[in-house]
Amino acid sequence: QVQLAESGGGQVQAGGSLRLSCAASGRTFLRNAMGWFRQIPGKEREFVAGLSWSDGNTWYADSVKGRFTISGDNAGNTVYLQMGSLNPEDTAVYYCVAGVVRGSRSANAYAFWGQGTQVTVSS
């Protein structure tokens, strides 16, 4: 079993920055790949960024590449999402996710989801 807890959400102005954190616990094998999805009303959940603990690879959605950076701590228990150059389109509930297969941008690949944290970007 894996538990994920997001934090760091909030309200920022367009052009600003925000850092999200995800504290993970539980079986390491089940959370080899971790990352972030987001969802806004009227739209389907979308992949944001991913990280593989086993090889250190990271991957991003085209919409955030160059603006967002995903990273992890040395212990392999916390994943961060540093968000910069935020715009109103980034407003969403952000979910920390964990799974087994690395490199996936599909929600189906991630078996474990956090409760989500709201990010609101004002114009």
Coordinates of C-alpha atoms in Angstrom, one line a residue:
Q1 CA 0.0 0.0 0.0
V2 CA 1.1 3.6 -0.8
Q3 CA 0.0 6.8 0.7
L4 CA 0.6 10.2 -0.9
A5 CA 0.1 13.6 0.7
E6 CA 0.3 16.8 -1.4
S7 CA 1.0 20.2 0.0
G8 CA 2.0 23.6 -1.2
G9 CA -1.0 24.6 -3.2
G10 CA -2.3 28.1 -3.1
Q11 CA -3.1 31.3 -5.0
V12 CA -0.6 33.2 -7.0
Q13 CA -0.7 35.9 -9.7
A14 CA 0.1 35.2 -13.3
G15 CA 3.8 35.0 -13.9
G16 CA 4.5 33.9 -10.4
S17 CA 5.9 30.7 -9.0
L18 CA 4.8 27.9 -6.6
R19 CA 6.3 24.7 -5.3
L20 CA 4.2 21.6 -4.6
S21 CA 5.4 18.8 -2.4
C22 CA 4.3 15.2 -2.2
A23 CA 5.2 13.0 0.8
A24 CA 5.1 9.3 0.0
S25 CA 5.1 6.3 2.2
G26 CA 4.6 2.6 1.7
R27 CA 6.0 -0.1 -0.5
T28 CA 8.8 1.3 -2.6
F29 CA 8.3 -1.0 -5.6
L30 CA 4.7 0.3 -6.0
R31 CA 5.9 3.9 -6.2
N32 CA 8.9 3.6 -8.5
A33 CA 7.4 6.1 -10.8
M34 CA 5.9 9.2 -9.3
G35 CA 4.5 12.4 -10.7
W36 CA 1.8 14.9 -11.0
F37 CA -1.5 15.2 -12.8
R38 CA -4.0 18.0 -12.8
Q39 CA -7.7 18.4 -13.4
I40 CA -10.0 21.4 -13.9
P41 CA -13.8 21.5 -14.1
G42 CA -15.0 20.5 -17.6
K43 CA -11.7 18.9 -18.6
E44 CA -10.2 15.5 -18.2
R45 CA -7.3 14.9 -15.9
E46 CA -4.0 15.6 -17.6
F47 CA -0.5 14.5 -17.1
V48 CA 2.0 17.2 -15.9
A49 CA 5.3 15.6 -15.0
G50 CA 6.8 12.4 -13.9
L51 CA 9.9 11.0 -12.2
S52 CA 11.5 7.6 -12.0
W53 CA 13.4 6.7 -8.8
S54 CA 15.1 3.8 -10.4
D55 CA 17.0 5.7 -13.1
G56 CA 16.4 9.3 -12.2
N57 CA 14.6 10.1 -15.5
T58 CA 12.0 12.8 -15.7
W59 CA 9.3 13.6 -18.3
Y60 CA 6.9 16.4 -18.8
A61 CA 3.8 17.5 -20.6
D62 CA 4.5 19.8 -23.5
S63 CA 2.4 22.5 -21.9
V64 CA 4.6 22.8 -18.9
K65 CA 8.0 21.8 -20.2
G66 CA 10.5 24.6 -19.6
R67 CA 8.3 26.1 -16.9
F68 CA 7.9 23.3 -14.4
T69 CA 10.6 21.1 -12.8
I70 CA 10.0 17.8 -11.0
S71 CA 12.5 16.6 -8.5
G72 CA 12.9 14.2 -5.6
D73 CA 14.7 14.1 -2.3
N74 CA 17.7 11.9 -1.6
A75 CA 15.7 9.5 0.5
G76 CA 13.2 8.9 -2.2
N77 CA 10.2 9.9 -0.1
T78 CA 9.3 13.3 -1.3
V79 CA 8.6 14.6 -4.8
Y80 CA 8.5 18.3 -5.7
L81 CA 7.0 20.2 -8.5
Q82 CA 8.5 23.6 -8.9
M83 CA 6.1 25.7 -11.0
G84 CA 7.2 28.9 -12.7
S85 CA 5.8 31.3 -15.2
L86 CA 2.3 30.4 -14.1
N87 CA -0.7 31.4 -16.1
P88 CA -4.4 31.1 -15.5
E89 CA -4.5 27.9 -17.6
D90 CA -2.4 26.2 -14.9
T91 CA -5.3 26.6 -12.4
A92 CA -6.4 23.2 -11.4
V93 CA -6.4 20.6 -8.6
Y94 CA -3.0 19.0 -8.7
Y95 CA -2.6 15.3 -7.8
C96 CA 0.5 13.5 -6.7
V97 CA 0.5 10.0 -8.3
A98 CA 2.6 6.8 -8.0
G99 CA 3.0 3.7 -10.0
V100 CA 5.3 1.0 -11.2
V101 CA 6.0 1.7 -14.8
R102 CA 8.3 4.6 -15.6
G103 CA 7.8 7.1 -18.4
S104 CA 4.0 6.9 -18.7
R105 CA 1.8 9.9 -19.3
S106 CA -1.4 7.8 -18.8
A107 CA -3.5 8.1 -15.7
N108 CA -4.0 4.3 -15.9
A109 CA -0.3 3.7 -15.2
Y110 CA -0.6 5.2 -11.7
A111 CA -2.4 3.1 -9.2
F112 CA -2.1 5.6 -6.3
W113 CA -3.3 9.1 -6.1
G114 CA -3.2 11.8 -3.4
Q115 CA -6.1 13.9 -2.3
G116 CA -5.1 16.8 -4.4
T117 CA -4.1 20.4 -3.7
Q118 CA -5.7 23.4 -5.3
V119 CA -3.6 25.8 -7.4
T120 CA -5.2 29.0 -8.5
V121 CA -3.5 31.5 -10.8
S122 CA -5.1 34.9 -11.1
S123 CA -4.9 37.1 -14.2

